[in-house]
Coordinates of C-alpha atoms in Angstrom, one line a residue:
X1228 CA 87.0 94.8 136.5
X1229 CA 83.4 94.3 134.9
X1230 CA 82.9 98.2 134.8
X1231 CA 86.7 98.9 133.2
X1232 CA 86.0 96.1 130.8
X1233 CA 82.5 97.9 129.6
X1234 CA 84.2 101.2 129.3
X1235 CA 87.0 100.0 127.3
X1236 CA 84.7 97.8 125.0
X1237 CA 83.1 101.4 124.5
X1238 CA 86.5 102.5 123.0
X1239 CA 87.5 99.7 121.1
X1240 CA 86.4 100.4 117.8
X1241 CA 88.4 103.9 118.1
X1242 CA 91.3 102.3 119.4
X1243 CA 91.3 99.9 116.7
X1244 CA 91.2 102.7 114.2
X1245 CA 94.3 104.4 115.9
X1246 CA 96.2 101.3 115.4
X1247 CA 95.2 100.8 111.7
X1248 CA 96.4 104.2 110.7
X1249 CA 99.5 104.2 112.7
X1250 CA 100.4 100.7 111.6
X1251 CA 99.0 99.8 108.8
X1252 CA 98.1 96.3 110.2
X1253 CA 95.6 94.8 111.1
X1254 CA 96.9 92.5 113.6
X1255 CA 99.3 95.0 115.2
X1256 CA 96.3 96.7 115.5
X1257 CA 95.1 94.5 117.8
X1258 CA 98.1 93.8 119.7
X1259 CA 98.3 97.7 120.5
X1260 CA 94.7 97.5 121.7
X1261 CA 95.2 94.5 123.9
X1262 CA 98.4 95.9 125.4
X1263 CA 96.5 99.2 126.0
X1264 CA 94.0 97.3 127.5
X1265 CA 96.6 95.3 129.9
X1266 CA 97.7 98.9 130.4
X1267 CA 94.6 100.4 131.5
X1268 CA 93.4 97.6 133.5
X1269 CA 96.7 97.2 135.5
X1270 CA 96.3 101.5 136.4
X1271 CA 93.0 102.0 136.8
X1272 CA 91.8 98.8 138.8
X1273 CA 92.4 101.2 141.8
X1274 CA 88.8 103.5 142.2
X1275 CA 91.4 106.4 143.2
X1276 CA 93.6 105.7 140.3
X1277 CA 90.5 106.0 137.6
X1278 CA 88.6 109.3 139.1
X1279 CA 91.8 111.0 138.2
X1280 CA 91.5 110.5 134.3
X1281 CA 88.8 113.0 133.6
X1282 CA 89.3 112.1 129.8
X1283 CA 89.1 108.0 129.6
X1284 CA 88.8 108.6 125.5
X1285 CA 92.0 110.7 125.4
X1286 CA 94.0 108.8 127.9
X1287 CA 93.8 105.6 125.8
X1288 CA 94.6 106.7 122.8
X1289 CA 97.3 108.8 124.3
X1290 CA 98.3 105.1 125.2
X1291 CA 97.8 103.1 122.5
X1292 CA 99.2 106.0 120.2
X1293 CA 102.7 105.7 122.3
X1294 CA 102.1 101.7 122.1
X1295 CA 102.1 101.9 118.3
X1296 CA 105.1 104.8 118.2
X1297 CA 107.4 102.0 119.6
X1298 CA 106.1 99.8 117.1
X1299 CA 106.9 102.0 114.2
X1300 CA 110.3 102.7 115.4
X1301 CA 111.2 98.8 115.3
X1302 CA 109.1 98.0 112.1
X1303 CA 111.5 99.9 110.0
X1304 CA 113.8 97.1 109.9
X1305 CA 111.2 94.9 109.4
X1306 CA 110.1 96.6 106.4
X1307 CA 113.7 97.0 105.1
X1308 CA 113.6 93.2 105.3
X1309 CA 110.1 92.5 103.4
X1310 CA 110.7 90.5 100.1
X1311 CA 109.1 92.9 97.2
X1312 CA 106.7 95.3 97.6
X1313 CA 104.9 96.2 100.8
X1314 CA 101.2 97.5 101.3
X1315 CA 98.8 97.4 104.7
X1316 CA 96.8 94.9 105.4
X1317 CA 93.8 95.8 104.1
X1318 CA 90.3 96.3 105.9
X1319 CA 87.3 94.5 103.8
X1320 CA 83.7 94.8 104.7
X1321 CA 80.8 94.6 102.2
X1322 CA 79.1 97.7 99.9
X1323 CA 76.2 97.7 101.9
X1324 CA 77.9 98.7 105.1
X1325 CA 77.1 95.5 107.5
X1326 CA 79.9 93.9 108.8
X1327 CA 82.3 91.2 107.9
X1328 CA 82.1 87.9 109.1
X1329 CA 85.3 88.7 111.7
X1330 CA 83.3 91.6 112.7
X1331 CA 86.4 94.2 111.8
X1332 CA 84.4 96.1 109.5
X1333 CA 84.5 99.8 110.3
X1334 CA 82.1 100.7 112.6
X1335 CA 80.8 104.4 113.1
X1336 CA 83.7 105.7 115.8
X1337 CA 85.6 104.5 112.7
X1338 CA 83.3 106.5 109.9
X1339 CA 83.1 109.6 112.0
X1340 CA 87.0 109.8 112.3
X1341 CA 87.3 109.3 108.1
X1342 CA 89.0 112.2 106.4
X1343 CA 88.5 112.8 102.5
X1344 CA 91.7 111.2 101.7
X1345 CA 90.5 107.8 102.9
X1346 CA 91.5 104.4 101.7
X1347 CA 95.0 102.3 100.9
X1348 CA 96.0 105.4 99.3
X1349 CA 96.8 107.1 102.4
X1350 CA 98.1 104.1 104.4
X1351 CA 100.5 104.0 101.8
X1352 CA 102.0 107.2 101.8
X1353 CA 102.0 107.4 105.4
X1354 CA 104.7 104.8 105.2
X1355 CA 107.0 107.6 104.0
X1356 CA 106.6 109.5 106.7
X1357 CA 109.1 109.2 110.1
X1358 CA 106.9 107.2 112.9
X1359 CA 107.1 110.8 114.4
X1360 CA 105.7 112.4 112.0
X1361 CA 102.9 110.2 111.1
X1362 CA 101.9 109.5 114.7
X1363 CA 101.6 113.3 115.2
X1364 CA 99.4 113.9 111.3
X1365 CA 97.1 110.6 112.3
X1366 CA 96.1 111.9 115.9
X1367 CA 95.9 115.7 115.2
X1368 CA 94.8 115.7 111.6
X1369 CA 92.8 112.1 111.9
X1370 CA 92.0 112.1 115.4
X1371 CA 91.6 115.7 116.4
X1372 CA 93.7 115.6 119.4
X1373 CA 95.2 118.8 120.5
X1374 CA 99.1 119.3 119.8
X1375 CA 99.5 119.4 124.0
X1376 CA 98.9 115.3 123.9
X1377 CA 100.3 114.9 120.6
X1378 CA 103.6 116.1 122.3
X1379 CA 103.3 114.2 125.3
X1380 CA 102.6 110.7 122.9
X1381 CA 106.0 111.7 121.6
X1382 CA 108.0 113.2 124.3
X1383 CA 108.6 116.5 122.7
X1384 CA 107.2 119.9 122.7
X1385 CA 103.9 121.4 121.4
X1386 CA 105.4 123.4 118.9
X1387 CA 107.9 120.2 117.3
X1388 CA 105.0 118.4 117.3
X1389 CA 103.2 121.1 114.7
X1390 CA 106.4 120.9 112.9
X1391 CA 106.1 117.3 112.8
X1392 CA 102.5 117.3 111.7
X1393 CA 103.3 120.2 109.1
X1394 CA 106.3 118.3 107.8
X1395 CA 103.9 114.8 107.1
X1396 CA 101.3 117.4 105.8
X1397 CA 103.6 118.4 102.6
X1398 CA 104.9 115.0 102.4
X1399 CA 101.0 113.7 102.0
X1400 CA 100.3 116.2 99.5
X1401 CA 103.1 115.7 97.6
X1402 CA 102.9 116.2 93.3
X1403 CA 103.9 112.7 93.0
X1404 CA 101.5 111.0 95.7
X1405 CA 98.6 109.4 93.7
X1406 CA 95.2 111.4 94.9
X1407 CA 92.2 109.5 95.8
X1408 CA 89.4 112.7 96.2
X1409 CA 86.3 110.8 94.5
X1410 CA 83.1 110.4 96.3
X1411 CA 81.8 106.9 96.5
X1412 CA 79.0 107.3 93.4
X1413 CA 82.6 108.4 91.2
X1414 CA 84.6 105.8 92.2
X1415 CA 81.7 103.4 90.9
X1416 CA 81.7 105.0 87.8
X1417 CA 85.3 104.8 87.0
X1418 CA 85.9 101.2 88.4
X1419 CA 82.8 100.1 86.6
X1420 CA 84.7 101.9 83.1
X1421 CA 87.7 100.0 84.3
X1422 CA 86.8 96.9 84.3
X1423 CA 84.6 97.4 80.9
X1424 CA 87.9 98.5 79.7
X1425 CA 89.6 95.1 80.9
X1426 CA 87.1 92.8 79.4
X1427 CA 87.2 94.4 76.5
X1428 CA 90.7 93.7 75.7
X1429 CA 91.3 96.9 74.0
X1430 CA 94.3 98.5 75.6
X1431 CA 93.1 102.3 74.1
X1432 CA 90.0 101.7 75.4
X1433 CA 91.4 101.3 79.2
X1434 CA 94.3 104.8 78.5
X1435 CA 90.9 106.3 78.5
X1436 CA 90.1 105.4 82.5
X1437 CA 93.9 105.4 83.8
X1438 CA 95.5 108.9 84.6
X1439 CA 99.2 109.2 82.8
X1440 CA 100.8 108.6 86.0
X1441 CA 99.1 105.9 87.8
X1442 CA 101.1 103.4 89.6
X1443 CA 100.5 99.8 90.0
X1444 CA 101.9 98.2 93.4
X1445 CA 101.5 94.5 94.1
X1446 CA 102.4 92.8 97.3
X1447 CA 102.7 89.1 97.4
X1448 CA 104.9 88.8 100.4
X1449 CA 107.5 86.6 98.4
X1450 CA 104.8 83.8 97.7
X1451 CA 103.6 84.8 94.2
X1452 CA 105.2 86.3 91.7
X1453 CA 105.5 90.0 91.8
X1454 CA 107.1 93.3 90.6
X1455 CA 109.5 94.6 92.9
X1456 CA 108.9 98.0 92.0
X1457 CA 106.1 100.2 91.2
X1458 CA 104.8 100.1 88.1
X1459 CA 104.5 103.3 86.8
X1460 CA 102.3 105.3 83.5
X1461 CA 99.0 104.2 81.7
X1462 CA 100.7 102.3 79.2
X1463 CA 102.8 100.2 81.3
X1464 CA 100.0 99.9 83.5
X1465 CA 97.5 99.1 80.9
X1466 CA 99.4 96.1 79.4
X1467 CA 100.0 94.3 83.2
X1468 CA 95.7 94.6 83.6
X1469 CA 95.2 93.3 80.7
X1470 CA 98.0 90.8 80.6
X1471 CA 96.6 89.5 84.2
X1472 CA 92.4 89.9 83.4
X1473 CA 92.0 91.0 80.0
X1474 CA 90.4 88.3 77.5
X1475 CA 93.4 86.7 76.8
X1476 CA 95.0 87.3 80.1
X1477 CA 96.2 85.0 82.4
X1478 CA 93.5 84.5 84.5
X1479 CA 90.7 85.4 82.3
X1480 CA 88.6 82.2 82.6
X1481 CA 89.3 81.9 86.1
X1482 CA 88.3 84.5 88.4
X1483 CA 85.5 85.3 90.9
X1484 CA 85.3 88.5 92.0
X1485 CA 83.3 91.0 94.1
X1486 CA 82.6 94.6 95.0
X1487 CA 83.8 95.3 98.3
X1488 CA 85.0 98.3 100.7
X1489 CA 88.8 98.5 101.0
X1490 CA 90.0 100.5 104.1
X1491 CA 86.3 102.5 103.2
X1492 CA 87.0 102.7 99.2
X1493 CA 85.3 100.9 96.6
X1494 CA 87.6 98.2 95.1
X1495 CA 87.7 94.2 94.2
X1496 CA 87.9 91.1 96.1
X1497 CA 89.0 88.2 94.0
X1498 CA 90.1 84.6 93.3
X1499 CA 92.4 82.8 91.3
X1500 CA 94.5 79.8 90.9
X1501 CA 98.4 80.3 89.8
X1502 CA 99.5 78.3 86.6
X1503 CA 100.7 75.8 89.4
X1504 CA 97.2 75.4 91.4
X1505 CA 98.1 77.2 93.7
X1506 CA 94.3 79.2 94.9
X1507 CA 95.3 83.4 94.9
X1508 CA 92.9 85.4 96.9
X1509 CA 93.7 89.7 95.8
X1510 CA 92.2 92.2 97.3
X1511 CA 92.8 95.6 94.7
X1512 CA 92.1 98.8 96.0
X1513 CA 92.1 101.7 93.8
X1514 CA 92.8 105.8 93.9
X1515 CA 90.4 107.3 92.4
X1516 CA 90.8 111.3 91.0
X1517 CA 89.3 113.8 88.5
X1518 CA 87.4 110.8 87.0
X1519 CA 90.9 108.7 86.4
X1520 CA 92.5 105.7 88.2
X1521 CA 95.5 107.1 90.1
X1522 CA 97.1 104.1 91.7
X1523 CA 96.0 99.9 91.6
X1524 CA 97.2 98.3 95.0
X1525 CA 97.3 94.6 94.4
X1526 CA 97.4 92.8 97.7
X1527 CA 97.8 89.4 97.2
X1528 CA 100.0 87.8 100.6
X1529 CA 97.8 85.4 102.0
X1530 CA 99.7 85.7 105.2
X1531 CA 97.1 89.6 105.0
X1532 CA 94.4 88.0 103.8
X1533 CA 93.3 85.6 106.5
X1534 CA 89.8 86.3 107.2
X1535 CA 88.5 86.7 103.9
X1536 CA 84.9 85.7 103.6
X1537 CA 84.5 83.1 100.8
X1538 CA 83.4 84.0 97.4
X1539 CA 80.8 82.4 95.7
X1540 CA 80.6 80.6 92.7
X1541 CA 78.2 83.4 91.0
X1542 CA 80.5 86.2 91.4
X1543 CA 82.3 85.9 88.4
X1544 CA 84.6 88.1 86.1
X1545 CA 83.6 91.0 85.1
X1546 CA 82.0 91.7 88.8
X1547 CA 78.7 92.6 89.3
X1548 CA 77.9 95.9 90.5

């Protein structure tokens, strides 16, 4: 059991991965991993059993991908359910690239698996996608697994399982899917312009960093207030930032904030207190393309947010970078 343990410890981080993309939660995550573990440990505790799987790598993600299929499937309702908007929990770990203090940063089987469309961004449009469909784009496009396992994971042949990954494909790359292409030295750039823009106050000023169609998504969970829809074009957009952090905004005189690395792109970690007292803890990641802001995800449920590290009282508004 010592030696099963090892090797699956050696897989963790990759499994972990697999769950994040297919789920777009963090602790569903790592309920798929433990029940893959459960999984593997009640198959292969036979000698006989294990020197059949001449792949360990494949074989549990094959298992953990089918794990998180099922979880898909019923999270549907779930999400139908959710009060306001919904985004993933996000993943935070510092700009330097050490780890978070709950150790979930990404580590490099995470890195190496990172494609150029990284960050909320995609977690978000891969909600639009059937769970067939995105389980077969995140372990063939993602994941590099051959199309034979992909249609195994789903029960299906090889070839509706290239129809299900070309169908996500068009769905990703969609004319109205906001498009975060911009290395990390770009997004500092235009975050950096951003928030300028913000503490300046000057809503022209800020036009000049949003792209015409960037949307603003905010998910409280039902326990702040919240739009319930996207909020969508520069101008709109422009007015809600500065409403919330601009000079005169809401929470101008009280908000710490940080740098950070959200699902692997630059964005904010921050805190607040609501006009009642409440303390607000956001973590806003950003799309980033051409040298504009394409979408601002607001995540702001403290039921996601759990293992935040603390800020402290030196990282004040505007960040420093």
């Amino acid at each position: 059991m010592r030696e099963l343990a090892t090797e699956f410890e050696a897989e963790r981080g990759r499994l972990l991965a697999v769950g994040h993309r297919m789920l777009g939660s963090r602790s569903e995550a790592e309920d798929a991993v433990q029940e893959t573990w459960l999984r593997y440990a009640g198959a292969l505790a036979d000698p006989a059993a294990r020197a059949e799987i001449r792949d360990l790598s494949a074989w549990l993600t094959t298992t953990c991908a089918r794990i998180c299929l099922d979880v898909l499937r019923s999270a549907r309702v779930r999400r139908e359910a959710y009060p306001g908007q919904w985004l993933p929990e996000p993943v935070v770990s510092p700009v330097d690239g050490r780890s978070s203090a709950d150790g979930y940063a990404p580590d490099p089987a995470e890195r190496a698996v990172r494609t150029d469309q990284v960050g909320t961004a995609l977690l978000v449009v891969l909600e639009r996608l059937a769970p067939e469909q995105r389980v077969a784009l995140v372990l063939h496009d993602v994941f590099a697994l051959p199309f034979a396992r992909v249609a195994g994971v789903l029960g299906t042949t090889e070839a509706a399982a290239r129809q299900l990954a070309s169908r996500a494909r068009r769905a990703v790359s969609a004319p109205d899917v906001p498009r975060h292409t911009a290395d990390p030295a770009e997004q500092r750039r235009v975050l950096k312009a951003f928030v300028a823009a913000t503490e300046s106050g000057e809503l022209d000023q800020l036009l000049q960093v949003l792209a015409p169609d960037v949307v603003f998504v905010g998910d409280s969970g039902g326990h702040f207030p919240a739009a319930r829809r996207p909020v969508l074009g520069a101008d709109a957009v422009g007015r809600l930032t500065l409403g919330l952090f601009g000079r005169t905004g809401r929470y101008a005189d009280r908000v710490l904030a940080r740098p950070v690395l959200v699902d692997g792109a630059l964005g904010l970690q921050m805190e607040t207190a609501h006009s009642d007292g409440r303390p607000i803890r956001l973590v806003t990641a950003f799309a980033v393309d051409r040298g504009r802001i394409t979408a601002i995800y607001n995540q702001l449920n403290p039921e996601k947010l759990t293992d935040l590290p603390p800020l402290d009282a030196d990282d004040g508004w505007p960040p420093r970078w």
